[in-house]
CSV table of C-alpha atoms in Angstrom, one decimal:
chain,number,residue,atom,x,y,z
A,15,UNK,CA,-13.1,165.5,149.1
A,16,UNK,CA,-15.3,168.7,148.6
A,17,UNK,CA,-12.9,171.5,149.2
A,18,UNK,CA,-14.8,174.6,150.9
A,19,UNK,CA,-11.4,176.4,151.6
A,20,UNK,CA,-8.8,175.9,149.3
A,21,UNK,CA,-8.6,177.5,145.8
A,22,UNK,CA,-6.8,174.6,143.9
A,23,UNK,CA,-5.6,171.7,146.0
A,24,UNK,CA,-3.7,170.2,143.3
A,25,UNK,CA,-1.5,173.1,143.0
A,26,UNK,CA,2.2,173.1,144.1
A,27,UNK,CA,1.4,175.7,147.0
A,28,UNK,CA,-2.1,175.8,147.4
A,29,UNK,CA,-3.8,178.7,148.9
A,30,UNK,CA,-6.5,178.4,151.7
A,31,UNK,CA,-8.6,181.4,152.3
A,32,UNK,CA,-9.3,182.9,155.3
A,33,UNK,CA,-11.6,185.3,154.8
A,34,UNK,CA,-14.7,185.8,157.0
A,35,UNK,CA,-15.7,185.2,160.5
A,36,UNK,CA,-14.1,182.6,162.3
A,37,UNK,CA,-16.9,180.3,163.9
A,38,UNK,CA,-20.1,179.7,162.1
A,39,UNK,CA,-23.2,181.8,163.0
A,40,UNK,CA,-25.8,179.3,164.2
A,41,UNK,CA,-28.6,182.0,162.9
A,42,UNK,CA,-26.9,182.9,159.5
A,43,UNK,CA,-24.6,180.0,159.0
A,44,UNK,CA,-22.3,182.4,158.0
A,45,UNK,CA,-18.4,181.9,159.1
A,46,UNK,CA,-15.2,179.8,159.0
A,47,UNK,CA,-15.7,176.3,160.5
A,48,UNK,CA,-12.7,176.0,162.4
A,49,UNK,CA,-13.0,171.9,162.5
A,50,UNK,CA,-13.8,171.9,158.9
A,51,UNK,CA,-11.0,174.0,158.3
A,52,UNK,CA,-8.5,172.2,159.9
A,53,UNK,CA,-9.6,168.9,158.4
A,54,UNK,CA,-8.8,170.6,154.7
A,55,UNK,CA,-5.5,171.6,156.0
A,56,UNK,CA,-4.5,168.2,157.2
A,57,UNK,CA,-5.9,166.5,154.0
A,58,UNK,CA,-3.8,169.0,151.7
A,59,UNK,CA,-0.4,168.2,153.7
A,60,UNK,CA,-1.2,164.5,153.4
A,61,UNK,CA,-0.8,165.4,149.6
A,62,UNK,CA,2.4,166.4,150.3
A,63,UNK,CA,2.7,169.9,148.4
A,64,UNK,CA,5.5,171.9,148.2
A,65,UNK,CA,4.1,174.3,150.9
A,66,UNK,CA,0.7,176.0,151.8
A,67,UNK,CA,-0.5,179.8,152.0
A,68,UNK,CA,-3.2,180.8,154.5
A,69,UNK,CA,-4.7,184.3,153.2
A,70,UNK,CA,-6.4,186.2,155.6
A,71,UNK,CA,-8.4,189.0,155.7
A,72,UNK,CA,-11.0,188.4,159.1
A,73,UNK,CA,-11.9,190.5,162.1
A,74,UNK,CA,-11.6,187.1,164.3
A,75,UNK,CA,-14.2,185.4,166.2
A,76,UNK,CA,-14.7,182.1,168.2
A,77,UNK,CA,-11.3,181.3,170.0
A,78,UNK,CA,-12.4,177.7,170.0
A,79,UNK,CA,-12.6,177.3,166.3
A,80,UNK,CA,-9.8,179.5,166.0
A,81,UNK,CA,-7.4,176.9,168.1
A,82,UNK,CA,-8.5,174.2,165.8
A,83,UNK,CA,-7.0,176.1,162.8
A,84,UNK,CA,-4.0,177.7,164.8
A,85,UNK,CA,-3.2,174.1,165.6
A,86,UNK,CA,-3.2,172.5,162.5
A,87,UNK,CA,-1.0,175.3,160.8
A,88,UNK,CA,1.6,174.4,163.7
A,89,UNK,CA,1.3,170.8,163.6
A,90,UNK,CA,1.2,170.4,159.7
A,91,UNK,CA,4.5,168.5,158.2
A,92,UNK,CA,4.1,170.8,155.2
A,93,UNK,CA,5.2,174.1,155.6
A,94,UNK,CA,2.4,177.0,156.1
A,95,UNK,CA,2.8,180.5,155.5
A,96,UNK,CA,0.2,183.1,156.5
A,97,UNK,CA,-0.5,186.0,154.4
A,98,UNK,CA,-2.2,189.2,156.0
A,99,UNK,CA,-4.1,190.7,153.1
A,100,UNK,CA,-6.2,193.1,154.9
A,101,UNK,CA,-6.9,192.8,158.6
A,102,UNK,CA,-6.0,189.9,160.5
A,103,UNK,CA,-7.6,190.9,164.4
A,104,UNK,CA,-8.3,189.2,167.4
A,105,UNK,CA,-8.0,185.3,167.3
A,106,UNK,CA,-7.2,186.1,163.2
A,107,UNK,CA,-4.2,187.9,164.2
A,108,UNK,CA,-3.1,185.2,166.4
A,109,UNK,CA,-3.6,182.6,163.6
A,110,UNK,CA,-1.3,184.7,161.5
A,111,UNK,CA,1.4,184.3,164.0
A,112,UNK,CA,1.4,180.4,163.4
A,113,UNK,CA,2.9,180.6,160.1
A,114,UNK,CA,6.4,179.3,159.3
A,115,UNK,CA,6.5,182.7,157.3
A,116,UNK,CA,4.6,185.8,157.9
A,117,UNK,CA,3.8,187.8,155.5
A,118,UNK,CA,1.9,191.2,155.4
A,119,UNK,CA,0.9,193.7,152.4
A,120,UNK,CA,1.9,197.2,153.0
A,121,UNK,CA,-1.9,198.3,153.7
A,122,UNK,CA,-2.5,195.4,156.2
A,123,UNK,CA,-3.1,195.4,159.8
A,124,UNK,CA,-3.1,193.4,162.8
A,125,UNK,CA,-5.3,194.0,166.2
A,126,UNK,CA,-4.8,192.1,169.7
A,127,UNK,CA,-7.0,192.3,172.3
A,128,UNK,CA,-8.1,190.4,175.7
A,129,UNK,CA,-10.9,187.5,174.9
A,130,UNK,CA,-14.3,188.4,175.8
A,131,UNK,CA,-17.7,187.2,176.0
A,132,UNK,CA,-19.5,184.8,178.6
A,133,UNK,CA,-19.5,184.9,182.1
A,134,UNK,CA,-16.7,182.7,183.4
A,135,UNK,CA,-14.0,184.9,184.2
A,136,UNK,CA,-11.7,181.9,185.2
A,137,UNK,CA,-12.1,180.7,181.6
A,138,UNK,CA,-11.5,184.2,180.2
A,139,UNK,CA,-8.1,184.3,182.2
A,140,UNK,CA,-7.0,180.9,181.0
A,141,UNK,CA,-7.8,181.5,177.2
A,142,UNK,CA,-6.0,184.9,177.8
A,143,UNK,CA,-2.8,183.3,179.0
A,144,UNK,CA,-3.3,180.8,176.2
A,145,UNK,CA,-3.5,183.2,173.5
A,146,UNK,CA,-0.4,184.9,174.8
A,147,UNK,CA,1.8,181.9,174.5
A,148,UNK,CA,0.6,181.6,171.2
A,149,UNK,CA,1.4,184.7,170.4
A,150,UNK,CA,4.8,184.4,172.1
A,151,UNK,CA,6.0,182.3,169.0
A,152,UNK,CA,7.1,186.0,167.9
A,153,UNK,CA,9.8,185.9,170.2
A,154,UNK,CA,8.2,188.9,172.1
A,155,UNK,CA,8.0,188.4,176.1
A,156,UNK,CA,4.5,187.1,177.3
A,157,UNK,CA,4.3,190.0,179.6
A,158,UNK,CA,4.7,192.5,176.7
A,159,UNK,CA,2.2,190.4,175.1
A,160,UNK,CA,-0.4,190.4,178.0
A,161,UNK,CA,0.1,194.5,178.2
A,162,UNK,CA,-0.5,194.8,174.2
A,163,UNK,CA,-3.8,192.9,174.4
A,164,UNK,CA,-4.9,194.6,177.3
A,165,UNK,CA,-4.7,197.9,175.5
A,166,UNK,CA,-6.5,196.5,172.1
A,167,UNK,CA,-3.3,197.2,170.0
A,168,UNK,CA,-3.5,198.1,166.3
A,169,UNK,CA,-0.7,197.1,164.8
A,170,UNK,CA,0.6,198.2,161.0
A,171,UNK,CA,2.2,196.3,158.5
A,172,UNK,CA,6.1,198.3,158.9
A,173,UNK,CA,5.3,198.6,163.0
A,174,UNK,CA,4.7,194.7,162.9
A,175,UNK,CA,8.0,193.9,161.0
A,176,UNK,CA,9.5,196.4,163.3
A,177,UNK,CA,8.6,194.5,166.2
A,178,UNK,CA,8.9,191.1,165.1
A,179,UNK,CA,5.3,190.3,164.6
A,180,UNK,CA,5.8,189.6,161.0
A,181,UNK,CA,8.5,188.2,158.6
A,182,UNK,CA,7.8,190.4,155.2
A,183,UNK,CA,6.1,193.1,154.0
A,184,UNK,CA,4.9,193.1,150.5
A,185,UNK,CA,4.8,196.4,148.8
A,186,UNK,CA,1.1,196.8,147.1
A,187,UNK,CA,2.7,198.9,144.3
A,188,UNK,CA,5.0,196.0,143.0
A,189,UNK,CA,2.0,193.7,142.2
A,190,UNK,CA,-0.5,194.3,139.1
A,191,UNK,CA,1.0,196.9,137.4
A,192,UNK,CA,0.0,197.9,133.9
A,193,UNK,CA,2.3,196.5,131.1
A,194,UNK,CA,2.7,198.6,128.1
A,195,UNK,CA,4.2,197.8,125.0
A,196,UNK,CA,7.5,199.1,124.6
A,197,UNK,CA,6.9,202.0,122.0
A,198,UNK,CA,10.4,203.9,121.0
A,199,UNK,CA,13.2,204.1,122.9
A,200,UNK,CA,14.2,202.1,126.2
A,201,UNK,CA,13.3,204.4,129.0
A,202,UNK,CA,10.0,206.4,127.1
A,203,UNK,CA,7.6,203.6,128.5
A,204,UNK,CA,8.7,204.8,132.2
A,205,UNK,CA,8.6,208.7,131.0
A,206,UNK,CA,5.1,207.8,129.3
A,207,UNK,CA,4.0,206.3,132.6
A,208,UNK,CA,5.0,209.5,134.4
A,209,UNK,CA,3.3,212.1,132.1
A,210,UNK,CA,0.3,209.7,132.2
A,211,UNK,CA,-0.2,209.7,135.9
A,212,UNK,CA,0.3,213.2,136.4
A,213,UNK,CA,-2.4,214.2,133.9
A,214,UNK,CA,-4.8,211.8,135.5
A,215,UNK,CA,-4.0,212.8,139.0
A,216,UNK,CA,-4.8,216.3,137.9
A,217,UNK,CA,-8.1,215.2,136.5
A,218,UNK,CA,-9.1,213.4,139.5
A,219,UNK,CA,-7.4,216.0,141.8
A,220,UNK,CA,-10.1,217.6,144.4
A,221,UNK,CA,-9.8,221.0,145.9
A,222,UNK,CA,-8.0,220.7,149.2
A,223,UNK,CA,-10.1,220.9,152.0
A,224,UNK,CA,-8.6,224.1,154.1
A,225,UNK,CA,-9.6,222.5,157.2
A,226,UNK,CA,-7.9,219.5,156.4
A,227,UNK,CA,-4.6,221.4,155.4
A,228,UNK,CA,-4.8,223.3,158.9
A,229,UNK,CA,-4.9,219.8,160.5
A,230,UNK,CA,-1.8,218.6,158.5
A,231,UNK,CA,0.0,221.8,159.6
A,232,UNK,CA,-1.1,221.2,163.3
A,233,UNK,CA,0.5,217.7,163.1
A,234,UNK,CA,3.7,218.6,161.2
A,235,UNK,CA,2.6,217.1,158.0
A,236,UNK,CA,2.7,218.4,154.5
A,237,UNK,CA,-0.1,220.3,153.3
A,238,UNK,CA,-0.6,217.7,150.4
A,239,UNK,CA,-0.9,214.8,153.1
A,240,UNK,CA,-3.7,212.3,152.4
A,241,UNK,CA,-6.5,211.6,155.0
A,242,UNK,CA,-4.9,208.3,155.9
A,243,UNK,CA,-1.6,210.1,156.6
A,244,UNK,CA,-3.6,212.2,158.8
A,245,UNK,CA,-5.8,209.8,160.2
A,246,UNK,CA,-2.5,207.7,161.0
A,247,UNK,CA,-0.8,210.9,162.6
A,248,UNK,CA,-4.1,211.2,165.1
A,249,UNK,CA,-3.8,207.8,165.5
A,250,UNK,CA,-0.4,208.0,166.5
A,251,UNK,CA,-1.2,210.8,168.9
A,252,UNK,CA,-4.3,208.9,170.7
A,253,UNK,CA,-1.7,205.9,170.9
A,254,UNK,CA,0.8,208.4,172.6
A,255,UNK,CA,-1.7,210.1,174.8
A,256,UNK,CA,-3.1,206.6,175.8
A,257,UNK,CA,0.3,205.1,176.5
A,258,UNK,CA,1.2,208.5,178.6
A,259,UNK,CA,-2.0,208.1,180.5
A,260,UNK,CA,-1.2,204.3,181.3
A,261,UNK,CA,2.4,205.5,182.3
A,262,UNK,CA,0.8,208.1,184.5
A,263,UNK,CA,-1.3,205.7,186.2
A,264,UNK,CA,1.4,203.0,186.8
A,265,UNK,CA,3.2,205.7,188.3
A,266,UNK,CA,0.3,206.7,190.4
A,267,UNK,CA,0.1,203.2,191.2
A,268,UNK,CA,3.9,203.1,192.2
A,269,UNK,CA,3.4,206.0,194.5
A,270,UNK,CA,0.6,204.4,195.9
A,271,UNK,CA,2.4,201.1,196.8
A,272,UNK,CA,5.3,203.1,198.5
A,273,UNK,CA,2.7,205.2,200.5
A,274,UNK,CA,1.4,201.4,201.5
A,275,UNK,CA,4.4,200.4,202.1
A,276,UNK,CA,5.4,203.3,204.4
A,277,UNK,CA,2.1,202.6,206.1
A,278,UNK,CA,2.5,199.2,206.8
A,279,UNK,CA,6.5,199.9,208.0
A,280,UNK,CA,4.9,202.3,210.5
A,281,UNK,CA,2.8,200.1,211.8
A,282,UNK,CA,5.2,197.5,212.0
A,283,UNK,CA,7.3,200.1,213.9
A,284,UNK,CA,4.2,200.8,215.9
A,285,UNK,CA,3.5,196.9,216.9
A,286,UNK,CA,7.6,196.8,217.7
A,287,UNK,CA,6.8,200.2,219.9
A,288,UNK,CA,4.0,198.6,221.9
A,289,UNK,CA,6.1,195.2,222.2
A,290,UNK,CA,9.0,196.9,223.7
A,291,UNK,CA,6.5,198.9,226.4
A,292,UNK,CA,4.9,195.7,227.1
A,293,UNK,CA,8.5,194.0,227.5
A,294,UNK,CA,9.2,197.2,229.6
A,295,UNK,CA,6.2,196.9,232.0
A,296,UNK,CA,6.8,193.0,232.4
A,297,UNK,CA,10.6,193.9,233.5
A,298,UNK,CA,9.3,196.7,235.7
A,299,UNK,CA,6.5,194.5,237.1
A,300,UNK,CA,9.0,191.5,237.6
A,301,UNK,CA,11.1,194.1,239.5
A,302,UNK,CA,8.6,195.3,241.5
A,303,UNK,CA,8.1,191.6,242.5
A,304,UNK,CA,11.5,190.8,243.4
A,305,UNK,CA,11.5,194.4,245.4
A,306,UNK,CA,8.4,193.0,247.1
A,307,UNK,CA,9.8,189.6,247.9
A,308,UNK,CA,13.1,191.1,249.2
A,309,UNK,CA,10.9,193.2,251.4
A,310,UNK,CA,9.1,190.7,252.5
A,311,UNK,CA,12.1,188.6,253.3
A,312,UNK,CA,13.2,191.6,255.5
A,313,UNK,CA,10.2,191.8,257.1
A,314,UNK,CA,10.3,188.0,257.9
A,315,UNK,CA,13.9,188.4,258.9
A,316,UNK,CA,13.2,191.4,261.4
A,317,UNK,CA,10.1,189.6,262.5
A,318,UNK,CA,12.3,186.7,263.3
A,319,UNK,CA,15.1,188.7,265.2
A,320,UNK,CA,12.4,190.5,267.2
A,321,UNK,CA,10.7,187.2,268.4
A,322,UNK,CA,14.3,186.0,269.0
A,323,UNK,CA,15.2,189.2,270.8
A,324,UNK,CA,11.6,189.1,272.8
A,325,UNK,CA,12.3,185.2,273.7
A,326,UNK,CA,15.7,185.8,275.0
A,327,UNK,CA,14.4,188.8,276.9
A,328,UNK,CA,11.5,187.1,277.9
A,329,UNK,CA,13.5,184.4,279.1
A,330,UNK,CA,16.2,186.6,281.4
A,331,UNK,CA,13.3,188.5,283.1
A,332,UNK,CA,11.5,185.1,283.8
A,333,UNK,CA,14.7,184.0,285.6
A,334,UNK,CA,14.7,186.7,287.7
A,335,UNK,CA,11.1,186.5,288.4
A,336,UNK,CA,11.2,182.9,289.4
A,337,UNK,CA,14.2,183.8,291.7
A,338,UNK,CA,12.1,186.3,293.7
A,339,UNK,CA,13.7,189.5,292.2
A,340,UNK,CA,10.7,190.9,290.8
A,341,UNK,CA,6.9,190.2,290.6
A,342,UNK,CA,6.3,186.7,288.9
A,343,UNK,CA,3.3,187.9,286.9
A,344,UNK,CA,2.4,188.5,283.2
A,345,UNK,CA,2.6,192.4,283.6
A,346,UNK,CA,5.6,192.7,285.4
A,347,UNK,CA,7.3,190.1,282.9
A,348,UNK,CA,5.8,192.0,279.8
A,349,UNK,CA,7.2,195.5,281.4
A,350,UNK,CA,11.0,194.2,281.7
A,351,UNK,CA,11.0,192.2,278.4
A,352,UNK,CA,9.9,195.6,276.6
A,353,UNK,CA,12.4,197.5,278.5
A,354,UNK,CA,15.1,194.8,278.2
A,355,UNK,CA,14.2,194.9,274.1
A,356,UNK,CA,14.8,198.9,273.7
A,357,UNK,CA,18.6,199.8,272.6
A,358,UNK,CA,21.1,198.7,275.1
A,359,UNK,CA,18.4,197.6,277.6
A,360,UNK,CA,19.1,194.1,278.0
A,361,UNK,CA,22.4,194.6,279.9
A,362,UNK,CA,21.0,197.5,282.0
A,363,UNK,CA,18.2,195.5,282.9
A,364,UNK,CA,20.0,192.3,283.6
A,365,UNK,CA,22.5,194.2,285.7
A,366,UNK,CA,19.6,196.5,287.5
A,367,UNK,CA,17.5,193.1,288.1
A,368,UNK,CA,20.8,191.0,289.3
A,369,UNK,CA,21.2,193.9,291.7
A,370,UNK,CA,17.6,193.8,293.5
A,371,UNK,CA,17.4,191.9,296.6
A,372,UNK,CA,15.4,189.1,296.9
A,373,UNK,CA,12.7,191.3,298.6
A,374,UNK,CA,12.5,193.4,295.4
A,375,UNK,CA,13.6,196.6,296.9
A,376,UNK,CA,16.2,198.2,294.7
A,377,UNK,CA,19.6,198.7,296.4
A,378,UNK,CA,20.6,202.6,297.3
A,379,UNK,CA,24.2,203.5,295.8
A,380,UNK,CA,26.3,204.9,298.2
A,381,UNK,CA,28.4,208.0,297.0
A,382,UNK,CA,30.6,210.2,298.8
A,383,UNK,CA,29.5,213.1,301.3
A,384,UNK,CA,29.0,215.7,298.0
A,385,UNK,CA,28.3,213.4,295.5
A,386,UNK,CA,24.5,213.0,294.7
A,387,UNK,CA,23.3,209.7,292.7
A,388,UNK,CA,23.9,209.6,289.2
A,389,UNK,CA,21.0,207.4,288.6
A,390,UNK,CA,18.7,205.0,290.5
A,391,UNK,CA,16.9,202.1,288.8
A,392,UNK,CA,13.6,203.9,288.4
A,393,UNK,CA,15.6,206.7,286.6
A,394,UNK,CA,17.4,204.3,284.2
A,395,UNK,CA,14.2,202.3,283.7
A,396,UNK,CA,12.7,205.9,282.5
A,397,UNK,CA,15.7,206.1,280.0
A,398,UNK,CA,14.9,202.8,278.9
A,399,UNK,CA,11.3,203.5,278.4
A,400,UNK,CA,11.9,206.8,276.7
A,401,UNK,CA,14.3,205.1,274.3
A,402,UNK,CA,11.9,202.5,273.5
A,403,UNK,CA,8.6,205.3,273.0
A,404,UNK,CA,11.4,206.9,270.4
A,405,UNK,CA,11.6,203.8,268.3
A,406,UNK,CA,7.9,203.2,268.3
A,407,UNK,CA,7.3,206.6,267.1
A,408,UNK,CA,10.0,206.4,264.2
């Protein structure tokens, strides 16, 4: 097999180099073929070395190729450690999290962001969730990882160790030191190094830029702070400002949600109020309907009672007409019937009609010598007629 990404496949711990963009550019044919890297790692696994190391210095690239490499590391029976030697950004940072042991040099850094490219938003959302799950091997909650990806977060080695995104940080100062032969007494070598470094630094030292001194003072740093330290401090300020802005936006969203909830509650109360008004109107309508029905029944009752009284009076008057006491025609019968219907009129009309002789002339009531008649039949009929007229005018 031709080994393209492995330094020495026969080594006790072979090293595989992930030191380019992930995915082959069809134009330049440059980049790491994810499927080929996967096949090569599986071949190493079959050779049963003690362990495998994947050295990473990549800006990321094609997610599909990254899946192949990530899966090969996870499914290898041989323990695979990942080592970040510079940058492990985007999908390369995701692959870094697949290692059994995740090691970073003190100058290296990680970067995570949401996947992008293409027009299929649904596919991008699926990839975002998938990548978040792969990073979640670090033990961080997926929600926190998704927030980190959304902000396009850069993480230095010491921060990665603190956040649980790596297991070890190797100090670059501990590697590749020049070894001097022991000259003189023990301890002289280290003294020689200090003196030599001091001389060398003095020779190479450049005049400090006054502007940089002012910037360092403004940032609260020592005047001798390096440009990297200043840039790091500025990056921290930018990240904090970005975090503060996002926190402010979150608070605005929370307040907007409270306002929307209050509006919804007001709308709900308004609907309840309208519903109560409709129910009240319905009850009032039912009440009015019952009252109308009651009035209709009362009217029917009064009409029935009036019809019964009319029938009673008419039957009485017709009896006297048939007996020849009054004229037997419709007008006369109607007149006496209406008089009899007046309040208290029935008995009076009956008594008077009974007192009429058969020749229809009212009898004269005989009184004492000095007495005047208190009433005559005609007079009494006038009283009844007046009562009847009064009742009609009420």
